[in-house]
PDB file of C-alpha atoms in Angstrom:
ATOM      1  CA  MET E  14     173.517 118.590  47.646  1.00 53.00           C
ATOM      2  CA  VAL E  15     169.415 119.138  46.635  1.00 49.00           C
ATOM      3  CA  PHE E  16     168.579 117.302  49.893  1.00 48.00           C
ATOM      4  CA  LEU E  17     171.179 119.905  52.256  1.00 46.00           C
ATOM      5  CA  LEU E  18     169.132 122.525  50.806  1.00 46.00           C
ATOM      6  CA  LEU E  19     165.412 121.162  50.889  1.00 45.00           C
ATOM      7  CA  PHE E  20     166.655 120.941  54.874  1.00 45.00           C
ATOM      8  CA  ALA E  21     168.096 124.414  54.583  1.00 47.00           C
ATOM      9  CA  ALA E  22     165.151 126.217  53.316  1.00 47.00           C
ATOM     10  CA  CYS E  23     162.526 124.272  55.329  1.00 50.00           C
ATOM     11  CA  THR E  24     161.443 125.959  58.945  1.00 51.00           C
ATOM     12  CA  PRO E  25     160.470 123.798  61.327  1.00 53.00           C
ATOM     13  CA  HIS E  26     157.102 122.892  61.913  1.00 47.00           C
ATOM     14  CA  ARG E  27     157.486 124.138  65.742  1.00 54.00           C
ATOM     15  CA  GLN E  28     158.910 127.360  65.016  1.00 59.00           C
ATOM     16  CA  MET E  29     155.919 128.178  63.204  1.00 61.00           C
ATOM     17  CA  VAL E  30     152.892 127.662  65.712  1.00 76.00           C
ATOM     18  CA  TYR E  31     151.967 130.165  67.854  1.00 75.00           C
ATOM     19  CA  LEU E  32     151.141 130.317  71.411  1.00 65.00           C
ATOM     20  CA  GLN E  33     152.251 126.702  72.433  1.00 72.00           C
ATOM     21  CA  ASP E  34     152.306 124.901  75.547  1.00 70.00           C
ATOM     22  CA  LYS E  35     156.281 124.567  75.855  1.00 59.00           C
ATOM     23  CA  GLN E  36     156.326 123.699  79.489  1.00 57.00           C
ATOM     24  CA  GLN E  37     153.030 121.656  79.649  1.00 55.00           C
ATOM     25  CA  SER E  38     151.949 124.744  82.034  1.00 55.00           C
ATOM     26  CA  GLY E  39     148.447 123.657  81.680  1.00 60.00           C
ATOM     27  CA  GLU E  40     145.583 125.601  79.715  1.00 66.00           C
ATOM     28  CA  GLN E  41     145.413 128.640  81.897  1.00 70.00           C
ATOM     29  CA  VAL E  42     148.409 131.665  81.826  1.00 71.00           C
ATOM     30  CA  GLU E  43     148.446 134.330  84.738  1.00 75.00           C
ATOM     31  CA  VAL E  44     148.715 137.674  83.099  1.00 77.00           C
ATOM     32  CA  ASN E  45     148.526 140.829  84.792  1.00 76.00           C
ATOM     33  CA  VAL E  46     146.866 143.728  82.669  1.00 81.00           C
ATOM     34  CA  PRO E  47     149.521 146.404  83.130  1.00 83.00           C
ATOM     35  CA  GLU E  48     148.128 150.517  83.206  1.00 86.00           C
ATOM     36  CA  TYR E  49     149.561 152.692  81.459  1.00 90.00           C
ATOM     37  CA  ARG E  50     150.423 155.756  82.958  1.00 92.00           C
ATOM     38  CA  ILE E  51     150.164 159.120  81.435  1.00 94.00           C
ATOM     39  CA  LYS E  52     153.452 160.533  80.356  1.00 92.00           C
ATOM     40  CA  PRO E  53     154.112 164.283  79.211  1.00 91.00           C
ATOM     41  CA  ASN E  54     153.133 164.802  75.614  1.00 90.00           C
ATOM     42  CA  ASP E  55     150.321 162.756  75.533  1.00 93.00           C
ATOM     43  CA  ILE E  56     146.963 164.061  74.008  1.00 92.00           C
ATOM     44  CA  LEU E  57     143.852 163.020  75.925  1.00 93.00           C
ATOM     45  CA  HIS E  58     140.432 163.163  74.552  1.00 90.00           C
ATOM     46  CA  ILE E  59     137.770 165.064  77.406  1.00 91.00           C
ATOM     47  CA  ARG E  60     134.306 164.902  77.194  1.00 90.00           C
ATOM     48  CA  VAL E  61     131.988 166.614  79.421  1.00 91.00           C
ATOM     49  CA  GLN E  62     128.445 165.760  79.357  1.00 89.00           C
ATOM     50  CA  THR E  63     126.182 168.007  80.688  1.00 88.00           C
ATOM     51  CA  VAL E  64     122.109 167.890  80.355  1.00 85.00           C
ATOM     52  CA  ASP E  65     122.719 172.057  80.096  1.00 82.00           C
ATOM     53  CA  PRO E  66     124.556 173.160  76.611  1.00 79.00           C
ATOM     54  CA  GLU E  67     125.218 176.033  77.445  1.00 79.00           C
ATOM     55  CA  SER E  68     127.079 174.239  80.369  1.00 79.00           C
ATOM     56  CA  HIS E  69     127.951 171.662  77.758  1.00 78.00           C
ATOM     57  CA  SER E  70     129.808 174.269  75.811  1.00 80.00           C
ATOM     58  CA  LEU E  71     131.315 175.639  78.694  1.00 80.00           C
ATOM     59  CA  PHE E  72     134.177 172.538  78.919  1.00 81.00           C
ATOM     60  CA  ASN E  73     133.728 171.325  75.230  1.00 79.00           C
ATOM     61  CA  SER E  74     135.726 172.554  72.065  1.00 66.00           C
ATOM     62  CA  GLU E  75     133.357 173.338  69.471  1.00 56.00           C
ATOM     63  CA  GLU E  76     134.866 170.106  67.560  1.00 51.00           C
ATOM     64  CA  THR E  77     134.873 167.823  70.521  1.00 51.00           C
ATOM     65  CA  ASN E  78     130.837 169.036  70.484  1.00 48.00           C
ATOM     66  CA  ARG E  79     130.259 168.460  66.488  1.00 51.00           C
ATOM     67  CA  LEU E  80     132.017 164.991  66.918  1.00 50.00           C
ATOM     68  CA  GLN E  81     129.302 164.241  70.009  1.00 48.00           C
ATOM     69  CA  THR E  82     126.399 165.868  67.596  1.00 43.00           C
ATOM     70  CA  SER E  83     127.349 163.697  64.622  1.00 42.00           C
ATOM     71  CA  GLY E  84     127.531 160.280  66.885  1.00 44.00           C
ATOM     72  CA  GLY E  85     131.309 160.305  67.337  1.00 43.00           C
ATOM     73  CA  THR E  86     132.216 160.452  64.623  1.00 43.00           C
ATOM     74  CA  GLY E  87     135.207 161.925  63.335  1.00 47.00           C
ATOM     75  CA  ASN E  88     139.060 160.897  62.101  1.00 57.00           C
ATOM     76  CA  ASN E  89     142.532 161.088  64.150  1.00 61.00           C
ATOM     77  CA  VAL E  90     143.465 164.831  62.620  1.00 69.00           C
ATOM     78  CA  ASN E  91     140.692 166.031  64.822  1.00 70.00           C
ATOM     79  CA  LEU E  92     141.499 164.116  67.485  1.00 71.00           C
ATOM     80  CA  TYR E  93     144.906 164.880  67.476  1.00 72.00           C
ATOM     81  CA  ILE E  94     144.127 168.872  66.788  1.00 76.00           C
ATOM     82  CA  TYR E  95     141.333 169.198  69.173  1.00 78.00           C
ATOM     83  CA  GLY E  96     142.562 166.685  72.176  1.00 87.00           C
ATOM     84  CA  TYR E  97     144.631 167.600  75.542  1.00 92.00           C
ATOM     85  CA  THR E  98     147.855 167.953  75.188  1.00 93.00           C
ATOM     86  CA  VAL E  99     150.148 166.727  78.322  1.00 95.00           C
ATOM     87  CA  ASN E 100     152.645 169.165  78.721  1.00 94.00           C
ATOM     88  CA  GLU E 101     156.433 169.002  80.386  1.00 92.00           C
ATOM     89  CA  GLN E 102     155.709 169.654  83.781  1.00 94.00           C
ATOM     90  CA  GLY E 103     152.744 166.651  83.078  1.00 94.00           C
ATOM     91  CA  ASN E 104     149.607 169.339  83.287  1.00 96.00           C
ATOM     92  CA  ILE E 105     146.497 169.776  80.547  1.00 95.00           C
ATOM     93  CA  GLN E 106     144.810 173.341  80.387  1.00 93.00           C
ATOM     94  CA  MET E 107     141.157 172.946  80.561  1.00 91.00           C
ATOM     95  CA  PRO E 108     138.422 175.887  80.220  1.00 87.00           C
ATOM     96  CA  VAL E 109     137.078 177.642  83.449  1.00 88.00           C
ATOM     97  CA  VAL E 110     138.927 174.988  85.661  1.00 90.00           C
ATOM     98  CA  GLY E 111     142.394 175.410  84.343  1.00 91.00           C
ATOM     99  CA  SER E 112     145.600 173.408  85.078  1.00 95.00           C
ATOM    100  CA  ILE E 113     144.897 169.563  86.106  1.00 96.00           C
ATOM    101  CA  GLN E 114     147.656 166.949  86.964  1.00 96.00           C
ATOM    102  CA  ALA E 115     147.846 164.045  85.000  1.00 96.00           C
ATOM    103  CA  SER E 116     151.307 162.637  84.479  1.00 94.00           C
ATOM    104  CA  GLY E 117     151.843 159.969  86.101  1.00 94.00           C
ATOM    105  CA  LEU E 118     148.184 159.109  86.551  1.00 96.00           C
ATOM    106  CA  THR E 119     146.252 155.726  84.795  1.00 95.00           C
ATOM    107  CA  LEU E 120     143.224 157.215  82.967  1.00 94.00           C
ATOM    108  CA  GLU E 121     140.544 156.456  86.001  1.00 95.00           C
ATOM    109  CA  GLU E 122     142.706 158.327  88.149  1.00 96.00           C
ATOM    110  CA  PHE E 123     143.388 161.480  85.414  1.00 97.00           C
ATOM    111  CA  ARG E 124     139.003 161.147  85.076  1.00 96.00           C
ATOM    112  CA  LYS E 125     138.307 160.601  88.536  1.00 96.00           C
ATOM    113  CA  SER E 126     140.318 163.873  89.507  1.00 96.00           C
ATOM    114  CA  VAL E 127     138.726 165.761  86.413  1.00 96.00           C
ATOM    115  CA  GLN E 128     135.498 164.972  87.539  1.00 96.00           C
ATOM    116  CA  ALA E 129     136.177 166.299  90.986  1.00 96.00           C
ATOM    117  CA  ARG E 130     136.919 169.561  89.516  1.00 94.00           C
ATOM    118  CA  ILE E 131     134.143 169.317  87.268  1.00 94.00           C
ATOM    119  CA  ASP E 132     131.450 169.068  90.030  1.00 93.00           C
ATOM    120  CA  GLN E 133     132.934 172.428  91.514  1.00 93.00           C
ATOM    121  CA  TYR E 134     131.165 174.289  88.823  1.00 90.00           C
ATOM    122  CA  LEU E 135     128.159 171.449  87.749  1.00 90.00           C
ATOM    123  CA  ILE E 136     126.050 168.809  89.289  1.00 88.00           C
ATOM    124  CA  GLY E 137     125.255 165.528  87.397  1.00 88.00           C
ATOM    125  CA  ALA E 138     128.474 166.146  84.834  1.00 92.00           C
ATOM    126  CA  THR E 139     129.791 163.299  83.966  1.00 94.00           C
ATOM    127  CA  VAL E 140     133.223 162.957  82.714  1.00 94.00           C
ATOM    128  CA  SER E 141     135.153 160.565  80.275  1.00 92.00           C
ATOM    129  CA  VAL E 142     138.822 160.626  79.225  1.00 93.00           C
ATOM    130  CA  LYS E 143     140.188 158.766  76.098  1.00 89.00           C
ATOM    131  CA  MET E 144     144.050 158.067  75.143  1.00 90.00           C
ATOM    132  CA  ALA E 145     143.891 160.062  71.325  1.00 88.00           C
ATOM    133  CA  ASN E 146     147.457 159.410  69.818  1.00 86.00           C
ATOM    134  CA  PHE E 147     147.605 155.034  70.787  1.00 89.00           C
ATOM    135  CA  SER E 148     149.032 154.581  67.646  1.00 91.00           C
ATOM    136  CA  VAL E 149     151.705 151.308  67.175  1.00 94.00           C
ATOM    137  CA  SER E 150     154.344 151.310  63.792  1.00 96.00           C
ATOM    138  CA  VAL E 151     154.569 147.299  62.676  1.00 97.00           C
ATOM    139  CA  MET E 152     157.052 146.889  60.466  1.00 96.00           C
ATOM    140  CA  GLY E 153     159.257 143.819  59.279  1.00 94.00           C
ATOM    141  CA  GLU E 154     158.214 140.049  58.119  1.00 94.00           C
ATOM    142  CA  VAL E 155     154.510 140.840  58.472  1.00 95.00           C
ATOM    143  CA  ARG E 156     152.046 141.646  55.276  1.00 95.00           C
ATOM    144  CA  ARG E 157     150.868 144.791  55.685  1.00 95.00           C
ATOM    145  CA  PRO E 158     153.426 146.916  57.627  1.00 96.00           C
ATOM    146  CA  GLY E 159     152.298 150.515  58.749  1.00 95.00           C
ATOM    147  CA  ASN E 160     151.234 152.813  61.592  1.00 94.00           C
ATOM    148  CA  TYR E 161     148.142 151.851  63.512  1.00 93.00           C
ATOM    149  CA  TYR E 162     145.719 154.013  65.326  1.00 90.00           C
ATOM    150  CA  ILE E 163     144.279 151.614  68.005  1.00 89.00           C
ATOM    151  CA  PHE E 164     140.915 152.701  69.560  1.00 83.00           C
ATOM    152  CA  ASP E 165     141.192 150.282  73.112  1.00 83.00           C
ATOM    153  CA  ASN E 166     143.075 150.790  75.994  1.00 82.00           C
ATOM    154  CA  GLU E 167     144.432 146.660  76.263  1.00 87.00           C
ATOM    155  CA  PHE E 168     145.948 146.610  72.798  1.00 92.00           C
ATOM    156  CA  THR E 169     148.679 143.661  72.461  1.00 94.00           C
ATOM    157  CA  VAL E 170     151.579 142.314  70.522  1.00 95.00           C
ATOM    158  CA  MET E 171     148.897 139.645  69.041  1.00 94.00           C
ATOM    159  CA  ASP E 172     146.423 141.535  67.784  1.00 95.00           C
ATOM    160  CA  ALA E 173     149.159 144.868  66.350  1.00 96.00           C
ATOM    161  CA  LEU E 174     150.569 141.273  64.553  1.00 95.00           C
ATOM    162  CA  ALA E 175     146.171 140.046  63.669  1.00 95.00           C
ATOM    163  CA  LEU E 176     146.234 143.606  62.212  1.00 94.00           C
ATOM    164  CA  ALA E 177     149.383 144.292  59.787  1.00 95.00           C
ATOM    165  CA  GLY E 178     147.615 140.926  58.865  1.00 94.00           C
ATOM    166  CA  ASP E 179     149.685 138.299  59.922  1.00 93.00           C
ATOM    167  CA  LEU E 180     153.649 137.863  59.764  1.00 93.00           C
ATOM    168  CA  THR E 181     154.682 136.103  56.524  1.00 91.00           C
ATOM    169  CA  ASP E 182     156.354 132.801  55.756  1.00 85.00           C
ATOM    170  CA  TYR E 183     160.004 134.033  56.636  1.00 87.00           C
ATOM    171  CA  GLY E 184     158.635 136.284  59.736  1.00 91.00           C
ATOM    172  CA  ASN E 185     160.655 135.341  63.084  1.00 92.00           C
ATOM    173  CA  ARG E 186     158.487 134.864  65.804  1.00 91.00           C
ATOM    174  CA  ASP E 187     161.064 135.758  68.278  1.00 93.00           C
ATOM    175  CA  ILE E 188     158.951 139.582  67.860  1.00 95.00           C
ATOM    176  CA  ARG E 189     161.342 142.703  68.788  1.00 96.00           C
ATOM    177  CA  ILE E 190     159.463 145.443  70.713  1.00 96.00           C
ATOM    178  CA  ILE E 191     160.784 148.947  70.396  1.00 96.00           C
ATOM    179  CA  ARG E 192     159.945 151.743  73.742  1.00 93.00           C
ATOM    180  CA  ARG E 193     159.967 155.133  73.681  1.00 87.00           C
ATOM    181  CA  GLY E 194     160.269 156.383  77.618  1.00 79.00           C
ATOM    182  CA  ALA E 195     161.276 159.379  79.213  1.00 74.00           C
ATOM    183  CA  GLN E 196     164.563 157.638  79.754  1.00 79.00           C
ATOM    184  CA  GLY E 197     165.443 156.626  76.284  1.00 84.00           C
ATOM    185  CA  VAL E 198     164.694 153.952  73.843  1.00 91.00           C
ATOM    186  CA  SER E 199     164.338 150.247  75.761  1.00 92.00           C
ATOM    187  CA  PHE E 200     164.896 147.162  73.112  1.00 94.00           C
ATOM    188  CA  HIS E 201     162.610 143.878  74.250  1.00 94.00           C
ATOM    189  CA  SER E 202     161.470 140.309  72.764  1.00 93.00           C
ATOM    190  CA  ILE E 203     158.714 138.224  73.000  1.00 93.00           C
ATOM    191  CA  ASP E 204     159.043 134.806  71.709  1.00 92.00           C
ATOM    192  CA  ILE E 205     155.065 134.474  70.795  1.00 91.00           C
ATOM    193  CA  THR E 206     155.381 130.944  70.242  1.00 90.00           C
ATOM    194  CA  SER E 207     155.046 130.265  73.749  1.00 88.00           C
ATOM    195  CA  ARG E 208     152.594 130.883  75.731  1.00 86.00           C
ATOM    196  CA  SER E 209     154.292 132.141  78.261  1.00 85.00           C
ATOM    197  CA  ALA E 210     154.984 135.583  75.958  1.00 88.00           C
ATOM    198  CA  ALA E 211     150.946 136.521  77.123  1.00 88.00           C
ATOM    199  CA  ALA E 212     152.530 136.733  80.954  1.00 87.00           C
ATOM    200  CA  SER E 213     155.142 139.291  79.832  1.00 89.00           C
ATOM    201  CA  GLU E 214     155.060 142.800  80.854  1.00 88.00           C
ATOM    202  CA  PHE E 215     154.866 143.976  77.263  1.00 91.00           C
ATOM    203  CA  TYR E 216     152.451 141.555  75.328  1.00 93.00           C
ATOM    204  CA  TYR E 217     150.233 144.309  76.219  1.00 93.00           C
ATOM    205  CA  LEU E 218     151.473 147.667  73.883  1.00 94.00           C
ATOM    206  CA  GLN E 219     151.778 151.637  75.189  1.00 92.00           C
ATOM    207  CA  PRO E 220     151.502 154.574  72.951  1.00 91.00           C
ATOM    208  CA  GLY E 221     153.935 154.946  70.395  1.00 91.00           C
ATOM    209  CA  ASP E 222     155.209 151.257  70.478  1.00 95.00           C
ATOM    210  CA  LEU E 223     157.042 149.970  67.689  1.00 96.00           C
ATOM    211  CA  VAL E 224     156.911 146.291  66.722  1.00 97.00           C
ATOM    212  CA  TYR E 225     159.612 145.107  64.668  1.00 97.00           C
ATOM    213  CA  VAL E 226     158.820 141.475  62.825  1.00 95.00           C
ATOM    214  CA  GLU E 227     163.170 140.039  61.829  1.00 93.00           C
ATOM    215  CA  PRO E 228     163.373 137.880  58.513  1.00 91.00           C
ATOM    216  CA  HIS E 229     163.875 134.413  59.626  1.00 81.00           C
ATOM    217  CA  ARG E 230     167.417 132.627  58.635  1.00 73.00           C
ATOM    218  CA  VAL E 231     165.903 131.211  55.868  1.00 63.00           C
ATOM    219  CA  LYS E 232     164.944 134.626  54.286  1.00 56.00           C
ATOM    220  CA  ARG E 233     168.706 135.793  55.710  1.00 50.00           C
ATOM    221  CA  LEU E 234     170.146 133.725  53.924  1.00 51.00           C
ATOM    222  CA  GLY E 235     169.146 133.889  50.262  1.00 51.00           C
ATOM    223  CA  PHE E 236     167.139 130.728  50.027  1.00 50.00           C
ATOM    224  CA  ALA E 237     163.682 132.441  49.700  1.00 48.00           C
ATOM    225  CA  GLN E 238     164.405 133.421  46.166  1.00 52.00           C
ATOM    226  CA  PHE E 239     166.243 130.395  45.629  1.00 50.00           C
ATOM    227  CA  PRO E 240     165.812 129.076  42.145  1.00 56.00           C
ATOM    228  CA  PHE E 241     164.801 125.402  43.083  1.00 50.00           C
ATOM    229  CA  THR E 242     162.298 125.114  40.078  1.00 62.00           C
ATOM    230  CA  VAL E 243     165.130 126.051  37.711  1.00 57.00           C
ATOM    231  CA  LEU E 244     167.559 123.435  39.551  1.00 55.00           C
ATOM    232  CA  PHE E 245     165.213 120.976  39.437  1.00 58.00           C
ATOM    233  CA  SER E 246     164.365 121.601  35.674  1.00 68.00           C
ATOM    234  CA  ALA E 247     168.580 121.528  35.178  1.00 62.00           C
ATOM    235  CA  ILE E 248     169.137 118.189  37.162  1.00 68.00           C
ATOM    236  CA  SER E 249     165.953 116.161  35.308  1.00 69.00           C
ATOM    237  CA  THR E 250     167.935 117.571  32.256  1.00 71.00           C
ATOM    238  CA  THR E 251     171.194 116.335  33.227  1.00 71.00           C
ATOM    239  CA  LEU E 252     169.510 113.302  34.317  1.00 68.00           C
ATOM    240  CA  LEU E 253     167.650 112.901  30.502  1.00 67.00           C
ATOM    241  CA  LEU E 254     170.626 113.761  28.710  1.00 66.00           C
ATOM    242  CA  ILE E 255     172.811 110.961  30.724  1.00 71.00           C
ATOM    243  CA  ASN E 256     170.323 108.050  30.124  1.00 68.00           C
ATOM    244  CA  PHE E 257     169.929 108.929  26.727  1.00 61.00           C
ATOM    245  CA  VAL E 258     173.951 109.001  26.420  1.00 63.00           C
ATOM    246  CA  ARG E 259     174.037 105.718  27.864  1.00 62.00           C
TER     247      ARG E 259
END
């Protein structure tokens, strides 16, 4: 009975190691990084840089100017409040240039579109566009679950798990990805014990994704909280008593 309990409480080594070469595919996995396309309700931080301070203030909000003069420091609330929200029609409204289509474009395509509009008014201006609402949530069997703001357009499942302090010993390595889209919520899974996970289209996360780590069956069955110390103590005491009586 003790042997069966110990066996059930153990997690095999092959279920603990990340990114194994299970199919002997070599040292390299081909990865195609999907380009994120802007959608309604996204928030964009648009910065127009010019040499003329007056022209600069026309195309940048007061808060953006303050962040730039202070070295670009700020918090997520400022980016949320003073960023440009993509409306339900897929457009944003910028000072002077007016409405610009954003939905369905990549960040680089949208930047070029804004740059073309700005070039009609200014010479030598440069435009940069960043996501201001790129956040992911990590829940379940991780050491630091929570919501994390990301300042990187290429953010992976492994990055999210590292940010959350890695999985606990009882975390299932078959990771769930819950993604919200225009058609509703979709559910996906990635087995991070296999190197093929890096080739999955869901390996790179998108804004608003939820990463959920299910508890391993060992914990679900209650073995994680099983009082093995008490059990072994009782067995030892019983054996001593039997030996004493004999």
